[in-house]
């Protein structure tokens, strides 16, 4: 599982929701998931991520008011995004 997010369009008194910098979770096939560090996965996102699209070995992150970011899978084990 690869996830990213954040949302800035909230009332000023609430503050931006921007704590998620992206996360990669590896499943073991039994419903259990282990987080992979950003250093190990290479996946680190800022901004309001609105969509993640997988294109072959690439993952494209689309953000509000910012350029798309493309990640390339580093190895066949899937440990790198």
PDB file of C-alpha atoms in Angstrom:
ATOM      1  CA  UNK A   1       0.000   0.000   0.000  1.00  0.00           C
ATOM      2  CA  UNK A   2       1.277   3.467  -0.903  1.00  0.00           C
ATOM      3  CA  UNK A   3      -0.588   6.455   0.545  1.00  0.00           C
ATOM      4  CA  UNK A   4      -0.219  10.226   0.532  1.00  0.00           C
ATOM      5  CA  UNK A   5      -2.529  13.119   1.236  1.00  0.00           C
ATOM      6  CA  UNK A   6      -2.815  16.452   3.101  1.00  0.00           C
ATOM      7  CA  UNK A   7      -5.509  19.123   2.874  1.00  0.00           C
ATOM      8  CA  UNK A   8      -5.043  22.870   3.244  1.00  0.00           C
ATOM      9  CA  UNK A   9      -8.604  24.079   2.524  1.00  0.00           C
ATOM     10  CA  UNK A  10      -9.828  24.299   6.107  1.00  0.00           C
ATOM     11  CA  UNK A  11     -10.917  27.138   8.375  1.00  0.00           C
ATOM     12  CA  UNK A  12      -7.943  29.148   9.719  1.00  0.00           C
ATOM     13  CA  UNK A  13      -8.756  28.301  13.338  1.00  0.00           C
ATOM     14  CA  UNK A  14      -8.450  24.572  12.540  1.00  0.00           C
ATOM     15  CA  UNK A  15      -5.118  24.797  10.709  1.00  0.00           C
ATOM     16  CA  UNK A  16      -3.750  22.873   7.753  1.00  0.00           C
ATOM     17  CA  UNK A  17      -3.892  19.102   7.737  1.00  0.00           C
ATOM     18  CA  UNK A  18      -0.387  18.393   6.489  1.00  0.00           C
ATOM     19  CA  UNK A  19       1.286  15.808   8.716  1.00  0.00           C
ATOM     20  CA  UNK A  20       1.316  12.976   6.151  1.00  0.00           C
ATOM     21  CA  UNK A  21       4.445  12.947   4.006  1.00  0.00           C
ATOM     22  CA  UNK A  22       3.520   9.653   2.390  1.00  0.00           C
ATOM     23  CA  UNK A  23       3.865   6.083   3.568  1.00  0.00           C
ATOM     24  CA  UNK A  24       4.615   2.663   2.113  1.00  0.00           C
ATOM     25  CA  UNK A  25       3.194  -0.420   3.861  1.00  0.00           C
ATOM     26  CA  UNK A  26       4.290  -3.946   2.904  1.00  0.00           C
ATOM     27  CA  UNK A  27       1.756  -6.742   3.318  1.00  0.00           C
ATOM     28  CA  UNK A  28       2.704 -10.251   4.393  1.00  0.00           C
ATOM     29  CA  UNK A  29      -0.310 -11.935   2.765  1.00  0.00           C
ATOM     30  CA  UNK A  30      -2.113 -12.492   6.079  1.00  0.00           C
ATOM     31  CA  UNK A  31      -3.574  -9.009   6.485  1.00  0.00           C
ATOM     32  CA  UNK A  32      -0.590  -7.678   8.457  1.00  0.00           C
ATOM     33  CA  UNK A  33       1.344  -4.658   7.161  1.00  0.00           C
ATOM     34  CA  UNK A  34       4.771  -3.298   8.045  1.00  0.00           C
ATOM     35  CA  UNK A  35       5.701   0.344   7.401  1.00  0.00           C
ATOM     36  CA  UNK A  36       8.797   0.996   5.289  1.00  0.00           C
ATOM     37  CA  UNK A  37      10.865   4.053   6.192  1.00  0.00           C
ATOM     38  CA  UNK A  38      10.987   6.945   3.726  1.00  0.00           C
ATOM     39  CA  UNK A  39      14.752   6.460   3.488  1.00  0.00           C
ATOM     40  CA  UNK A  40      14.323   2.813   2.457  1.00  0.00           C
ATOM     41  CA  UNK A  41      11.342   3.336   0.115  1.00  0.00           C
ATOM     42  CA  UNK A  42      12.437   6.642  -1.390  1.00  0.00           C
ATOM     43  CA  UNK A  43       8.826   7.852  -1.118  1.00  0.00           C
ATOM     44  CA  UNK A  44       8.493  11.317   0.436  1.00  0.00           C
ATOM     45  CA  UNK A  45       5.730  13.708  -0.656  1.00  0.00           C
ATOM     46  CA  UNK A  46       4.847  17.250   0.302  1.00  0.00           C
ATOM     47  CA  UNK A  47       1.818  19.282  -0.669  1.00  0.00           C
ATOM     48  CA  UNK A  48      -1.794  18.288  -1.265  1.00  0.00           C
ATOM     49  CA  UNK A  49      -1.542  14.925  -2.995  1.00  0.00           C
ATOM     50  CA  UNK A  50      -4.814  14.240  -4.800  1.00  0.00           C
ATOM     51  CA  UNK A  51      -4.062  11.044  -6.698  1.00  0.00           C
ATOM     52  CA  UNK A  52      -1.477   8.291  -7.042  1.00  0.00           C
ATOM     53  CA  UNK A  53      -1.389   6.458 -10.366  1.00  0.00           C
ATOM     54  CA  UNK A  54       0.673   3.363 -11.100  1.00  0.00           C
ATOM     55  CA  UNK A  55       2.065   3.194 -14.645  1.00  0.00           C
ATOM     56  CA  UNK A  56       4.092  -0.004 -15.032  1.00  0.00           C
ATOM     57  CA  UNK A  57       7.076   0.365 -12.687  1.00  0.00           C
ATOM     58  CA  UNK A  58       6.347   4.055 -12.101  1.00  0.00           C
ATOM     59  CA  UNK A  59       4.150   5.764  -9.525  1.00  0.00           C
ATOM     60  CA  UNK A  60       2.870   9.238 -10.466  1.00  0.00           C
ATOM     61  CA  UNK A  61       1.769  11.537  -7.643  1.00  0.00           C
ATOM     62  CA  UNK A  62      -0.580  14.374  -8.637  1.00  0.00           C
ATOM     63  CA  UNK A  63      -0.750  17.420  -6.348  1.00  0.00           C
ATOM     64  CA  UNK A  64      -2.830  20.597  -6.189  1.00  0.00           C
ATOM     65  CA  UNK A  65      -1.022  23.618  -7.644  1.00  0.00           C
ATOM     66  CA  UNK A  66       2.261  21.731  -8.070  1.00  0.00           C
ATOM     67  CA  UNK A  67       3.999  19.628 -10.705  1.00  0.00           C
ATOM     68  CA  UNK A  68       3.439  15.886 -10.803  1.00  0.00           C
ATOM     69  CA  UNK A  69       6.133  13.758  -9.177  1.00  0.00           C
ATOM     70  CA  UNK A  70       7.218  10.439 -10.718  1.00  0.00           C
ATOM     71  CA  UNK A  71       8.786   7.625  -8.683  1.00  0.00           C
ATOM     72  CA  UNK A  72      10.485   4.619 -10.287  1.00  0.00           C
ATOM     73  CA  UNK A  73      10.467   1.195  -8.596  1.00  0.00           C
ATOM     74  CA  UNK A  74      14.047   0.489  -7.548  1.00  0.00           C
ATOM     75  CA  UNK A  75      13.988  -3.285  -7.232  1.00  0.00           C
ATOM     76  CA  UNK A  76      11.834  -6.330  -7.807  1.00  0.00           C
ATOM     77  CA  UNK A  77      11.210  -6.953  -4.103  1.00  0.00           C
ATOM     78  CA  UNK A  78       8.954  -3.878  -4.113  1.00  0.00           C
ATOM     79  CA  UNK A  79      10.767  -2.351  -1.129  1.00  0.00           C
ATOM     80  CA  UNK A  80      11.574   0.790  -3.083  1.00  0.00           C
ATOM     81  CA  UNK A  81       8.828   2.863  -4.657  1.00  0.00           C
TER      82      UNK A  81
END
